Amino acid sequence: APVTAVCPTGTYSAADPTPTADRQCAPVTAVCPTGTYSAADPTPTADRLCAPVTAVCPTGTYSAADPTPTADRQCAPVTAVCPTGTYSAADPTPTADRQCAPVTAVCPTGTYSAADPTPTADRQCAPVTAVCPTGTYSAADPTPTADRQCQTVRLSIG
């Protein structure tokens, strides 16, 4: 009997012919099962290689791209510290990097800087006291970093 020279389309050669047996052709895995992805396409002599999907990214990384039928989950390093001039507006999650936001450089007109920015918080701007309450006077005008200073009026009798 003639030896099968090439396996038909949709199969691969699982075993070469021997003096006593024909070539063994096996069906190609059409789709990798759930929880795996196709790491290598089939060839005439090898089946499709299905590899397990990375279930969870390791510590210090986040899932930048979900797995697909032909690619594993893409894990990317978490931004450890936000760059100068920014602060951490949101901590990293298993599926998102740390969110860095620009620091408010100068508080808007009518406000002053009540708290300087930190690595995890923006500058805190507070409204300036426009007019001192009755019975007080303005002892110091507001500055970019301090509110108006109101002091109690003292009546001197005499």
Tab-separated table of N, CA and C in Angstrom, residues 62 77-93 96-104 118-122:
chain	number	residue	atom	x	y	z
A	62	TYR	N	-0.204	45.569	36.257
A	62	TYR	CA	-1.660	45.589	36.057
A	62	TYR	C	-1.960	45.030	34.672
A	77	PRO	N	4.070	47.215	33.991
A	77	PRO	CA	4.475	47.686	35.324
A	77	PRO	C	3.652	48.892	35.768
A	78	VAL	N	3.311	48.890	37.048
A	78	VAL	CA	2.583	50.012	37.644
A	78	VAL	C	3.537	51.195	37.794
A	79	THR	N	3.025	52.406	37.558
A	79	THR	CA	3.798	53.623	37.819
A	79	THR	C	3.975	53.714	39.331
A	80	ALA	N	5.217	53.618	39.802
A	80	ALA	CA	5.476	53.588	41.245
A	80	ALA	C	5.225	54.948	41.889
A	81	VAL	N	5.738	55.991	41.266
A	81	VAL	CA	5.619	57.345	41.820
A	81	VAL	C	5.267	58.282	40.668
A	82	CYS	N	4.324	59.160	40.907
A	82	CYS	CA	3.963	60.138	39.877
A	82	CYS	C	5.114	61.119	39.678
A	83	PRO	N	5.304	61.601	38.454
A	83	PRO	CA	6.411	62.533	38.204
A	83	PRO	C	6.202	63.885	38.887
A	84	THR	N	7.289	64.627	38.999
A	84	THR	CA	7.247	65.970	39.588
A	84	THR	C	6.187	66.802	38.876
A	85	GLY	N	5.436	67.577	39.664
A	85	GLY	CA	4.390	68.416	39.088
A	85	GLY	C	3.061	67.718	38.958
A	86	THR	N	2.997	66.457	39.423
A	86	THR	CA	1.745	65.704	39.410
A	86	THR	C	1.561	65.049	40.779
A	87	TYR	N	0.349	64.532	40.994
A	87	TYR	CA	0.065	63.775	42.220
A	87	TYR	C	-0.753	62.551	41.845
A	88	SER	N	-0.809	61.579	42.735
A	88	SER	CA	-1.548	60.343	42.487
A	88	SER	C	-3.029	60.591	42.762
A	89	ALA	N	-3.806	60.720	41.681
A	89	ALA	CA	-5.242	60.978	41.802
A	89	ALA	C	-6.024	59.686	42.020
A	90	ALA	N	-5.464	58.548	41.597
A	90	ALA	CA	-6.115	57.243	41.801
A	90	ALA	C	-5.031	56.175	41.878
A	91	ASP	N	-5.144	55.315	42.890
A	91	ASP	CA	-4.193	54.227	43.058
A	91	ASP	C	-4.375	53.194	41.937
A	92	PRO	N	-3.329	52.397	41.667
A	92	PRO	CA	-3.474	51.364	40.640
A	92	PRO	C	-4.463	50.295	41.097
A	93	THR	N	-5.083	49.635	40.124
A	93	THR	CA	-5.990	48.504	40.375
A	93	THR	C	-5.464	47.322	39.570
A	96	ALA	N	-5.873	48.733	35.969
A	96	ALA	CA	-5.542	50.114	35.587
A	96	ALA	C	-4.291	50.586	36.318
A	97	ASP	N	-3.505	51.387	35.628
A	97	ASP	CA	-2.292	51.960	36.214
A	97	ASP	C	-2.674	53.093	37.179
A	98	ARG	N	-1.705	53.515	37.966
A	98	ARG	CA	-1.875	54.689	38.828
A	98	ARG	C	-2.240	55.869	37.945
A	99	GLN	N	-3.189	56.686	38.360
A	99	GLN	CA	-3.595	57.869	37.601
A	99	GLN	C	-2.911	59.095	38.194
A	100	CYS	N	-2.019	59.704	37.434
A	100	CYS	CA	-1.318	60.911	37.868
A	100	CYS	C	-2.002	62.119	37.238
A	101	ALA	N	-2.229	63.149	38.043
A	101	ALA	CA	-2.892	64.362	37.561
A	101	ALA	C	-1.996	65.562	37.845
A	102	PRO	N	-2.076	66.593	36.987
A	102	PRO	CA	-1.237	67.770	37.227
A	102	PRO	C	-1.655	68.504	38.498
A	103	VAL	N	-0.658	68.976	39.235
A	103	VAL	CA	-0.902	69.765	40.450
A	103	VAL	C	-1.403	71.149	40.036
A	104	THR	N	-2.348	71.693	40.807
A	104	THR	CA	-2.787	73.071	40.605
A	104	THR	C	-1.610	73.961	40.983
A	118	THR	N	0.686	67.235	47.908
A	118	THR	CA	1.477	66.109	48.423
A	118	THR	C	1.569	65.077	47.299
A	119	PRO	N	2.307	64.005	47.482
A	119	PRO	CA	2.353	62.975	46.436
A	119	PRO	C	0.978	62.367	46.127
A	120	THR	N	0.022	62.483	47.071
A	120	THR	CA	-1.290	61.861	46.866
A	120	THR	C	-2.452	62.853	46.894
A	121	ALA	N	-2.184	64.150	46.938
A	121	ALA	CA	-3.275	65.134	46.976
A	121	ALA	C	-2.866	66.417	46.258
A	122	ASP	N	-3.843	67.033	45.595
A	122	ASP	CA	-3.613	68.297	44.904
A	122	ASP	C	-3.524	69.427	45.923
